[in-house]
Amino acid sequence: MNALENQTAAELIEKIKAKTAKIGVIGLGYVGLPLAVEKAKAGYSVTGFDIQQKKVELVNSGINYIGDVLDGELKDVVESGKLRASSNYDEIGELDAVAICVPTPIDKYKQPDLTYVENTTKEIAERLHKGMLVVLESTTYPGTTEEVLKPILESTGLKCGEDFFLAYSPERVDPGNKVYKTKNTPKVVGGVTPTCTKVAAELYRNVLEGEVFEVSSPKVAEMEKIYENVFRHVNIALANEMAILCRRMGIDVWEVIEAAKTKPYGFMAFYPGPGIGGHCIPVDPYYLVWKAREYDYHTRFIELAGEINDYMPSYTVERATEILNSYGKPLNGAKVLILGVTYKKDIDDIRESPVLKIIGLLEKNGAKIAYSDPYVLEFVYNGKHYKSVEINNTTLQSSDLVMITTDHEKFDYELIYRYSPLILDTRNALRNIKDPKIYKL
């Protein structure tokens, strides 16, 4: 049965084309808020849902808290009445389409935690009605949409593909990317039935500028998202392992990578660093590792990459210890200034940041830590409160070691170089300066 043969689908598609469909986005974080804003900008009436009342209040006040959302655009869609936020899930019953953009973390055993997805789906099921579209965007293991969401939604007595429509369309968010945002990034859509795919794809085509690519099933869409992140995961691990080996061999790994980049085919540059962070790469591969066990398969390559990447914070602390020891200074009691605590440059996101692990390891070994980050003025880690310090000649000169752990463009690297006694540059930020006091991973 295709969309034209299904009257319910045809009616929903007409609403989508006419921009009269009422849209909901559940989860107003790094994925949900940009998506809600784009849907509102496209002319739809959008309601964003979040269990955090503070986010609801901020959105309804037109106050932005996500870096990839322009302040003016959020304010405009809120003031025009196209976007509003709510914590009242009863309003879901008035909607024609709902996107689920909630967290999918892993537990301490690196196993998937679908609590947010399951609870959200149950909330939707209580308000599910004929002609509704439900799309999961949260990253998860292949099979989630059909094995977890579909049974919950069909427990209402409504049939997927006929009475309501269910699809998976993975989020593609790269915080801080200056070129690709939600609006212009290509979108993958896989529905439980061909009709589900057509309905979901129609909505995204009426919202986004990027191409909408239809796949045969939610499992394909779920797997391709995992594959995207596994690809980065294993290639970063390779770069990290090369960095460790190159240091032992007295070779500059950064120069090696720059030389390799001159090849116009068959090579894509990935770079070493103090570890991996963010909401995707440290988490998503383990969803596939977990699911693979159901098929009696051990994903050795992925798990090995995880071991290497997880080791990098410890390796970074080992390098700091070696550098200080070479100058007759023990790590215990050393003053270490950390520059940057976010997991990548020019954003304010510290989720899964390897820098936090580095700080914990340094303090465990007796180091006295201070940090500076223009995007994170304070944070709490392991119950301890940290506040950013100003980078000046005093804070730099009073440190035994300065560690560049995130290469923010806002940092004054000339000042850092001039006044720092010793520098461990984990990001190659001082690539154009050759000086014995500058060390790399």
Tab-separated table of C-alpha atoms in Angstrom:
chain	number	residue	atom	x	y	z
A	1	MET	CA	0.000	0.000	0.000
A	2	ASN	CA	1.539	3.341	-0.998
A	3	ALA	CA	0.752	6.814	0.245
A	4	LEU	CA	-1.729	7.494	-2.553
A	5	GLU	CA	-3.679	4.336	-1.743
A	6	ASN	CA	-3.816	5.160	1.967
A	7	GLN	CA	-6.395	7.896	2.537
A	8	THR	CA	-5.082	8.621	6.032
A	9	ALA	CA	-1.556	9.124	4.658
A	10	ALA	CA	-2.831	11.222	1.771
A	11	GLU	CA	-4.648	13.544	4.158
A	12	LEU	CA	-1.554	13.965	6.329
A	13	ILE	CA	0.642	14.657	3.297
A	14	GLU	CA	-1.801	17.345	2.183
A	15	LYS	CA	-1.564	18.956	5.614
A	16	ILE	CA	2.223	18.818	5.399
A	17	LYS	CA	2.270	20.431	1.952
A	18	ALA	CA	-0.181	23.109	3.032
A	19	LYS	CA	1.851	23.797	6.200
A	20	THR	CA	-1.263	23.268	8.304
A	21	ALA	CA	0.151	20.185	10.059
A	22	LYS	CA	0.891	20.767	13.731
A	23	ILE	CA	4.355	19.532	14.648
A	24	GLY	CA	5.922	18.448	17.935
A	25	VAL	CA	9.558	17.971	18.903
A	26	ILE	CA	10.260	16.103	22.132
A	27	GLY	CA	13.622	16.979	23.672
A	28	LEU	CA	14.925	20.541	23.283
A	29	GLY	CA	18.639	19.896	23.417
A	30	TYR	CA	21.405	20.065	20.799
A	31	VAL	CA	19.270	18.092	18.311
A	32	GLY	CA	15.706	19.009	19.176
A	33	LEU	CA	15.869	22.783	19.471
A	34	PRO	CA	17.572	23.389	16.082
A	35	LEU	CA	15.041	21.006	14.473
A	36	ALA	CA	12.103	22.756	16.140
A	37	VAL	CA	13.374	26.147	14.985
A	38	GLU	CA	13.788	24.960	11.384
A	39	LYS	CA	10.267	23.495	11.322
A	40	ALA	CA	8.889	26.752	12.681
A	41	LYS	CA	10.892	28.778	10.147
A	42	ALA	CA	9.389	26.599	7.410
A	43	GLY	CA	5.947	27.831	8.420
A	44	TYR	CA	4.655	25.076	10.673
A	45	SER	CA	3.092	25.530	14.085
A	46	VAL	CA	5.604	23.791	16.362
A	47	THR	CA	5.457	22.762	20.009
A	48	GLY	CA	8.694	21.731	21.679
A	49	PHE	CA	8.511	19.484	24.723
A	50	ASP	CA	11.041	19.032	27.488
A	51	ILE	CA	10.937	17.704	31.036
A	52	GLN	CA	13.340	20.458	32.124
A	53	GLN	CA	11.121	23.410	32.978
A	54	LYS	CA	14.078	25.784	32.687
A	55	LYS	CA	14.447	24.990	28.980
A	56	VAL	CA	10.726	25.473	28.448
A	57	GLU	CA	10.878	28.889	30.087
A	58	LEU	CA	13.945	29.939	28.100
A	59	VAL	CA	12.407	28.952	24.767
A	60	ASN	CA	9.119	30.697	25.526
A	61	SER	CA	11.121	33.801	26.420
A	62	GLY	CA	12.988	33.590	23.125
A	63	ILE	CA	16.280	33.048	24.929
A	64	ASN	CA	18.708	30.760	23.123
A	65	TYR	CA	20.983	28.235	24.874
A	66	ILE	CA	22.212	26.167	21.923
A	67	GLY	CA	25.254	27.312	19.939
A	68	ASP	CA	23.971	26.113	16.567
A	69	VAL	CA	20.758	28.145	16.876
A	70	LEU	CA	20.874	31.819	15.950
A	71	ASP	CA	19.514	34.031	18.715
A	72	GLY	CA	17.508	36.128	16.277
A	73	GLU	CA	15.917	33.150	14.549
A	74	LEU	CA	14.702	31.651	17.827
A	75	LYS	CA	13.326	34.994	18.951
A	76	ASP	CA	11.548	35.527	15.627
A	77	VAL	CA	9.722	32.174	15.555
A	78	VAL	CA	8.709	32.503	19.208
A	79	GLU	CA	7.419	36.061	18.805
A	80	SER	CA	5.550	35.094	15.625
A	81	GLY	CA	3.793	32.297	17.503
A	82	LYS	CA	5.227	29.561	15.298
A	83	LEU	CA	7.224	27.978	18.150
A	84	ARG	CA	6.327	27.471	21.760
A	85	ALA	CA	7.577	25.083	24.415
A	86	SER	CA	5.695	22.974	26.927
A	87	SER	CA	6.202	20.313	29.567
A	88	ASN	CA	2.578	19.168	29.271
A	89	TYR	CA	2.575	15.977	27.218
A	90	ASP	CA	-1.215	16.052	26.932
A	91	GLU	CA	-0.711	18.553	24.124
A	92	ILE	CA	0.772	15.748	21.998
A	93	GLY	CA	-2.774	14.601	21.288
A	94	GLU	CA	-3.376	17.772	19.244
A	95	LEU	CA	-0.396	17.193	16.942
A	96	ASP	CA	-0.083	15.637	13.487
A	97	ALA	CA	3.595	14.719	13.695
A	98	VAL	CA	6.079	14.205	16.526
A	99	ALA	CA	9.879	13.889	16.423
A	100	ILE	CA	11.661	12.169	19.313
A	101	CYS	CA	15.017	13.812	20.063
A	102	VAL	CA	15.816	12.534	23.549
A	103	PRO	CA	19.156	11.280	24.937
A	104	THR	CA	20.290	7.689	24.377
A	105	PRO	CA	23.185	7.228	26.831
A	106	ILE	CA	25.069	4.115	27.845
A	107	ASP	CA	25.337	2.821	31.398
A	108	LYS	CA	28.543	2.116	33.327
A	109	TYR	CA	28.775	-1.281	31.601
A	110	LYS	CA	28.613	0.455	28.174
A	111	GLN	CA	25.175	-0.996	27.489
A	112	PRO	CA	22.344	0.994	25.838
A	113	ASP	CA	19.988	2.900	28.095
A	114	LEU	CA	16.739	3.483	26.204
A	115	THR	CA	14.842	4.765	29.233
A	116	TYR	CA	14.223	8.194	27.697
A	117	VAL	CA	13.108	6.733	24.362
A	118	GLU	CA	10.796	4.172	25.952
A	119	ASN	CA	9.219	6.643	28.375
A	120	THR	CA	8.685	9.190	25.613
A	121	THR	CA	7.093	6.586	23.349
A	122	LYS	CA	4.714	5.576	26.136
A	123	GLU	CA	3.722	9.222	26.575
A	124	ILE	CA	3.018	9.457	22.846
A	125	ALA	CA	1.077	6.175	22.877
A	126	GLU	CA	-1.293	7.560	25.498
A	127	ARG	CA	-2.154	10.398	23.073
A	128	LEU	CA	-1.687	8.597	19.747
A	129	HIS	CA	-4.455	9.144	17.224
A	130	LYS	CA	-5.231	8.155	13.684
A	131	GLY	CA	-3.204	10.040	11.098
A	132	MET	CA	-0.204	10.805	13.353
A	133	LEU	CA	3.424	10.564	12.251
A	134	VAL	CA	6.075	9.564	14.802
A	135	VAL	CA	9.774	9.876	13.908
A	136	LEU	CA	12.660	8.781	16.110
A	137	GLU	CA	15.834	10.847	15.625
A	138	SER	CA	17.845	9.726	18.654
A	139	THR	CA	20.854	7.561	17.806
A	140	THR	CA	20.284	3.935	18.715
A	141	TYR	CA	20.961	0.330	17.695
A	142	PRO	CA	19.436	-1.234	14.559
A	143	GLY	CA	15.991	-2.578	15.375
A	144	THR	CA	14.938	-0.047	17.995
A	145	THR	CA	12.169	1.576	15.954
A	146	GLU	CA	10.497	-1.714	15.047
A	147	GLU	CA	11.314	-3.727	18.175
A	148	VAL	CA	10.767	-1.069	20.862
A	149	LEU	CA	8.654	1.814	19.544
A	150	LYS	CA	6.281	-0.045	17.222
A	151	PRO	CA	4.921	-2.511	19.833
A	152	ILE	CA	4.337	0.293	22.338
A	153	LEU	CA	2.474	2.400	19.793
A	154	GLU	CA	0.473	-0.533	18.395
A	155	SER	CA	-0.616	-1.514	21.905
A	156	THR	CA	-3.207	1.249	21.431
A	157	GLY	CA	-4.984	-0.846	18.799
A	158	LEU	CA	-3.911	1.424	15.948
A	159	LYS	CA	-1.962	-0.216	13.131
A	160	CYS	CA	1.397	1.104	11.957
A	161	GLY	CA	1.451	2.023	8.278
A	162	GLU	CA	-2.330	2.344	8.085
A	163	ASP	CA	-3.618	4.273	11.093
A	164	PHE	CA	-0.364	5.963	12.129
A	165	PHE	CA	3.090	6.271	10.592
A	166	LEU	CA	6.445	5.463	12.160
A	167	ALA	CA	9.939	6.153	10.833
A	168	TYR	CA	13.543	6.588	11.858
A	169	SER	CA	15.567	9.571	10.645
A	170	PRO	CA	18.919	9.944	12.419
A	171	GLU	CA	20.015	13.318	13.671
A	172	ARG	CA	23.099	14.733	12.042
A	173	VAL	CA	24.375	17.481	14.285
A	174	ASP	CA	27.984	18.650	14.338
A	175	PRO	CA	28.196	21.363	17.022
A	176	GLY	CA	30.307	24.286	15.898
A	177	ASN	CA	30.301	23.338	12.214
A	178	LYS	CA	30.261	26.641	10.327
A	179	VAL	CA	29.055	25.134	7.031
A	180	TYR	CA	26.601	22.331	7.776
A	181	LYS	CA	23.670	22.935	10.096
A	182	THR	CA	20.327	21.182	10.523
A	183	LYS	CA	18.897	23.141	7.587
A	184	ASN	CA	21.348	22.094	4.866
A	185	THR	CA	22.599	18.687	6.025
A	186	PRO	CA	21.283	15.745	3.934
A	187	LYS	CA	18.693	13.622	5.762
A	188	VAL	CA	18.179	9.859	5.757
A	189	VAL	CA	14.668	8.489	6.335
A	190	GLY	CA	13.536	4.890	6.783
A	191	GLY	CA	9.927	4.031	7.582
A	192	VAL	CA	8.422	0.829	8.951
A	193	THR	CA	6.401	0.625	5.718
A	194	PRO	CA	6.828	2.375	2.358
A	195	THR	CA	3.893	4.597	3.285
A	196	CYS	CA	5.603	5.580	6.540
A	197	THR	CA	8.745	6.480	4.603
A	198	LYS	CA	6.833	8.636	2.120
A	199	VAL	CA	5.002	10.574	4.821
A	200	ALA	CA	8.137	11.224	6.907
A	201	ALA	CA	10.224	12.150	3.856
A	202	GLU	CA	7.541	14.605	2.746
A	203	LEU	CA	7.754	16.445	6.047
A	204	TYR	CA	11.539	16.754	5.939
A	205	ARG	CA	11.487	17.889	2.304
A	206	ASN	CA	9.151	20.705	3.286
A	207	VAL	CA	11.473	21.790	6.118
A	208	LEU	CA	15.073	21.229	5.052
A	209	GLU	CA	17.265	22.352	2.176
A	210	GLY	CA	19.456	19.248	2.266
A	211	GLU	CA	18.582	16.213	0.157
A	212	VAL	CA	16.247	13.677	1.793
A	213	PHE	CA	17.459	10.148	1.048
A	214	GLU	CA	14.927	7.355	1.488
A	215	VAL	CA	16.085	3.892	2.593
A	216	SER	CA	14.182	0.623	2.724
A	217	SER	CA	13.703	0.296	6.482
A	218	PRO	CA	14.356	1.865	9.886
A	219	LYS	CA	17.091	-0.725	10.471
A	220	VAL	CA	19.055	0.558	7.484
A	221	ALA	CA	18.716	4.137	8.717
A	222	GLU	CA	19.666	3.135	12.258
A	223	MET	CA	22.694	1.193	11.046
A	224	GLU	CA	23.920	3.933	8.724
A	225	LYS	CA	23.940	6.393	11.632
A	226	ILE	CA	25.948	3.994	13.770
A	227	TYR	CA	28.275	3.368	10.821
A	228	GLU	CA	28.915	7.112	10.423
A	229	ASN	CA	30.107	7.359	13.997
A	230	VAL	CA	31.993	4.045	14.020
A	231	PHE	CA	33.863	5.293	10.946
A	232	ARG	CA	35.063	8.330	12.860
A	233	HIS	CA	35.647	6.306	16.024
A	234	VAL	CA	38.061	3.830	14.435
A	235	ASN	CA	39.875	6.407	12.310
A	236	ILE	CA	40.472	8.652	15.300
A	237	ALA	CA	41.788	5.611	17.155
A	238	LEU	CA	44.197	4.948	14.276
A	239	ALA	CA	45.412	8.559	14.415
A	240	ASN	CA	45.885	8.267	18.185
A	241	GLU	CA	47.845	5.047	17.866
A	242	MET	CA	50.002	6.621	15.160
A	243	ALA	CA	50.691	9.545	17.510
A	244	ILE	CA	51.893	7.213	20.249
A	245	LEU	CA	54.136	5.287	17.864
A	246	CYS	CA	55.467	8.393	16.126
A	247	ARG	CA	56.523	9.925	19.441
A	248	ARG	CA	58.529	6.824	20.300
A	249	MET	CA	60.153	6.923	16.867
A	250	GLY	CA	60.924	10.648	17.067
A	251	ILE	CA	58.561	11.514	14.209
A	252	ASP	CA	56.076	14.406	14.166
A	253	VAL	CA	52.696	12.736	13.567
A	254	TRP	CA	51.129	16.047	12.562
A	255	GLU	CA	53.664	16.490	9.785
A	256	VAL	CA	52.978	12.905	8.702
A	257	ILE	CA	49.251	13.608	8.438
A	258	GLU	CA	49.781	16.839	6.515
A	259	ALA	CA	51.997	14.973	4.061
A	260	ALA	CA	49.446	12.179	3.673
A	261	LYS	CA	46.737	14.770	2.944
A	262	THR	CA	48.509	15.705	-0.288
A	263	LYS	CA	47.230	12.468	-1.818
A	264	PRO	CA	44.058	13.453	-3.731
A	265	TYR	CA	42.390	10.054	-3.359
A	266	GLY	CA	42.150	7.149	-0.920
A	267	PHE	CA	42.978	9.163	2.206
A	268	MET	CA	40.895	11.202	4.670
A	269	ALA	CA	42.663	13.077	7.440
A	270	PHE	CA	41.821	12.334	11.072
A	271	TYR	CA	43.790	13.807	13.928
A	272	PRO	CA	45.030	12.588	17.306
A	273	GLY	CA	44.036	14.239	20.542
A	274	PRO	CA	43.648	13.786	24.291
A	275	GLY	CA	40.579	11.591	23.831
A	276	ILE	CA	37.108	11.628	22.319
A	277	GLY	CA	34.006	13.382	23.595
A	278	GLY	CA	30.547	14.624	22.727
A	279	HIS	CA	27.183	12.946	22.472
A	280	CYS	CA	28.007	10.535	19.619
A	281	ILE	CA	31.470	9.032	19.146
A	282	PRO	CA	32.139	7.912	22.753
A	283	VAL	CA	28.661	6.366	23.000
A	284	ASP	CA	27.137	5.218	19.718
A	285	PRO	CA	29.624	2.480	18.732
A	286	TYR	CA	28.769	0.620	21.928
A	287	TYR	CA	25.132	0.405	20.852
A	288	LEU	CA	26.301	-1.689	17.909
A	289	VAL	CA	28.717	-3.689	20.052
A	290	TRP	CA	25.834	-4.563	22.376
A	291	LYS	CA	23.419	-5.439	19.576
A	292	ALA	CA	26.011	-7.607	17.791
A	293	ARG	CA	26.056	-10.001	20.749
A	294	GLU	CA	22.464	-10.937	19.908
A	295	TYR	CA	23.851	-12.294	16.631
A	296	ASP	CA	26.768	-14.085	18.298
A	297	TYR	CA	29.299	-11.691	16.813
A	298	HIS	CA	32.170	-9.988	18.588
A	299	THR	CA	32.953	-6.579	17.082
A	300	ARG	CA	36.678	-6.774	17.782
A	301	PHE	CA	37.734	-3.860	15.583
A	302	ILE	CA	35.262	-1.424	17.159
A	303	GLU	CA	36.093	-2.493	20.702
A	304	LEU	CA	39.837	-2.187	20.054
A	305	ALA	CA	39.285	1.346	18.760
A	306	GLY	CA	37.378	2.063	21.958
A	307	GLU	CA	40.276	0.814	24.070
A	308	ILE	CA	42.730	3.091	22.265
A	309	ASN	CA	40.511	6.172	22.450
A	310	ASP	CA	39.637	5.523	26.092
A	311	TYR	CA	43.362	5.295	26.885
A	312	MET	CA	44.211	8.761	25.514
A	313	PRO	CA	43.373	10.769	28.670
A	314	SER	CA	45.697	8.473	30.648
A	315	TYR	CA	48.336	8.752	27.945
A	316	THR	CA	48.061	12.557	28.062
A	317	VAL	CA	48.670	12.532	31.822
A	318	GLU	CA	51.628	10.177	31.297
A	319	ARG	CA	53.098	12.680	28.813
A	320	ALA	CA	52.595	15.509	31.309
A	321	THR	CA	54.395	13.450	33.960
A	322	GLU	CA	57.314	12.711	31.615
A	323	ILE	CA	57.682	16.356	30.634
A	324	LEU	CA	57.715	17.570	34.227
A	325	ASN	CA	60.109	14.807	35.278
A	326	SER	CA	62.539	15.810	32.552
A	327	TYR	CA	62.806	19.174	34.312
A	328	GLY	CA	63.118	17.627	37.755
A	329	LYS	CA	59.536	18.397	38.736
A	330	PRO	CA	57.166	15.710	40.030
A	331	LEU	CA	53.522	15.739	38.999
A	332	ASN	CA	52.588	15.623	42.686
A	333	GLY	CA	52.331	19.263	43.705
A	334	ALA	CA	52.822	20.637	40.188
A	335	LYS	CA	50.667	23.562	39.071
A	336	VAL	CA	48.986	22.587	35.807
A	337	LEU	CA	46.923	25.055	33.790
A	338	ILE	CA	44.364	23.415	31.493
A	339	LEU	CA	43.371	25.435	28.426
A	340	GLY	CA	39.970	24.293	27.181
A	341	VAL	CA	37.580	21.793	28.766
A	342	THR	CA	35.080	21.270	25.929
A	343	TYR	CA	35.414	18.165	23.769
A	344	LYS	CA	36.027	20.199	20.596
A	345	LYS	CA	36.937	23.769	19.807
A	346	ASP	CA	34.673	26.795	19.702
A	347	ILE	CA	31.651	25.201	21.400
A	348	ASP	CA	30.356	25.128	24.991
A	349	ASP	CA	29.718	21.370	25.200
A	350	ILE	CA	31.567	19.341	27.850
A	351	ARG	CA	29.535	16.133	27.491
A	352	GLU	CA	31.902	13.151	27.695
A	353	SER	CA	34.835	15.542	27.333
A	354	PRO	CA	38.159	13.725	27.768
A	355	VAL	CA	39.521	16.853	29.429
A	356	LEU	CA	37.390	16.153	32.489
A	357	LYS	CA	38.993	12.725	32.785
A	358	ILE	CA	42.422	14.324	32.412
A	359	ILE	CA	41.657	16.776	35.218
A	360	GLY	CA	40.493	13.910	37.420
A	361	LEU	CA	43.639	11.881	36.740
A	362	LEU	CA	45.949	14.861	37.309
A	363	GLU	CA	44.324	15.662	40.645
A	364	LYS	CA	44.387	12.004	41.654
A	365	ASN	CA	48.153	12.161	41.208
A	366	GLY	CA	48.501	15.293	43.313
A	367	ALA	CA	48.607	18.006	40.665
A	368	LYS	CA	47.107	21.406	41.444
A	369	ILE	CA	44.688	22.272	38.640
A	370	ALA	CA	43.453	25.541	37.201
A	371	TYR	CA	41.613	25.872	33.915
A	372	SER	CA	40.564	28.522	31.426
A	373	ASP	CA	37.817	28.239	28.838
A	374	PRO	CA	35.965	31.167	27.248
A	375	TYR	CA	32.933	28.954	26.572
A	376	VAL	CA	32.654	27.255	29.970
A	377	LEU	CA	33.029	29.683	32.845
A	378	GLU	CA	32.288	27.070	35.497
A	379	PHE	CA	31.312	23.429	35.827
A	380	VAL	CA	30.947	20.635	38.364
A	381	TYR	CA	32.820	17.348	37.970
A	382	ASN	CA	32.804	14.489	40.473
A	383	GLY	CA	31.096	16.774	42.963
A	384	LYS	CA	33.783	19.465	42.742
A	385	HIS	CA	33.126	22.979	41.477
A	386	TYR	CA	35.593	24.529	39.024
A	387	LYS	CA	35.770	28.136	37.798
A	388	SER	CA	37.619	29.415	34.763
A	389	VAL	CA	40.592	31.717	35.322
A	390	GLU	CA	41.775	34.523	33.090
A	391	ILE	CA	44.716	33.806	30.812
A	392	ASN	CA	47.381	36.427	31.464
A	393	ASN	CA	51.121	36.588	32.059
A	394	THR	CA	50.631	35.915	35.778
A	395	THR	CA	48.491	32.778	35.457
A	396	LEU	CA	50.763	31.420	32.738
A	397	GLN	CA	54.085	32.171	34.438
A	398	SER	CA	52.896	30.769	37.773
A	399	SER	CA	52.138	27.381	36.178
A	400	ASP	CA	54.627	24.549	35.986
A	401	LEU	CA	52.927	23.163	32.881
A	402	VAL	CA	50.323	24.590	30.509
A	403	MET	CA	48.248	22.009	28.630
A	404	ILE	CA	46.373	23.004	25.476
A	405	THR	CA	43.574	20.464	25.538
A	406	THR	CA	41.039	22.301	23.361
A	407	ASP	CA	42.251	24.621	20.608
A	408	HIS	CA	39.666	27.415	20.840
A	409	GLU	CA	40.205	30.193	18.315
A	410	LYS	CA	39.542	32.740	21.078
A	411	PHE	CA	42.777	31.810	22.857
A	412	ASP	CA	45.700	34.219	22.441
A	413	TYR	CA	48.333	31.685	21.434
A	414	GLU	CA	51.082	34.267	21.122
A	415	LEU	CA	50.511	35.234	24.774
A	416	ILE	CA	50.337	31.570	25.788
A	417	TYR	CA	53.605	30.792	24.046
A	418	ARG	CA	55.419	33.844	25.378
A	419	TYR	CA	54.666	33.370	29.089
A	420	SER	CA	54.229	29.615	29.553
A	421	PRO	CA	57.276	27.854	31.063
A	422	LEU	CA	56.366	24.471	29.532
A	423	ILE	CA	53.581	23.572	27.123
A	424	LEU	CA	51.955	20.253	26.268
A	425	ASP	CA	50.072	20.977	23.040
A	426	THR	CA	47.643	18.095	22.497
A	427	ARG	CA	45.936	19.769	19.507
A	428	ASN	CA	48.894	21.104	17.499
A	429	ALA	CA	47.625	24.637	18.105
A	430	LEU	CA	51.197	25.994	18.109
A	431	ARG	CA	52.097	24.219	14.880
A	432	ASN	CA	53.935	27.215	13.457
A	433	ILE	CA	56.207	27.660	16.460
A	434	LYS	CA	59.300	25.524	16.978
A	435	ASP	CA	60.587	25.681	20.525
A	436	PRO	CA	61.998	23.047	22.907
A	437	LYS	CA	59.502	24.084	25.596
A	438	ILE	CA	56.571	22.979	23.383
A	439	TYR	CA	55.743	19.270	23.587
A	440	LYS	CA	53.178	17.256	21.654
A	441	LEU	CA	51.367	14.014	22.324
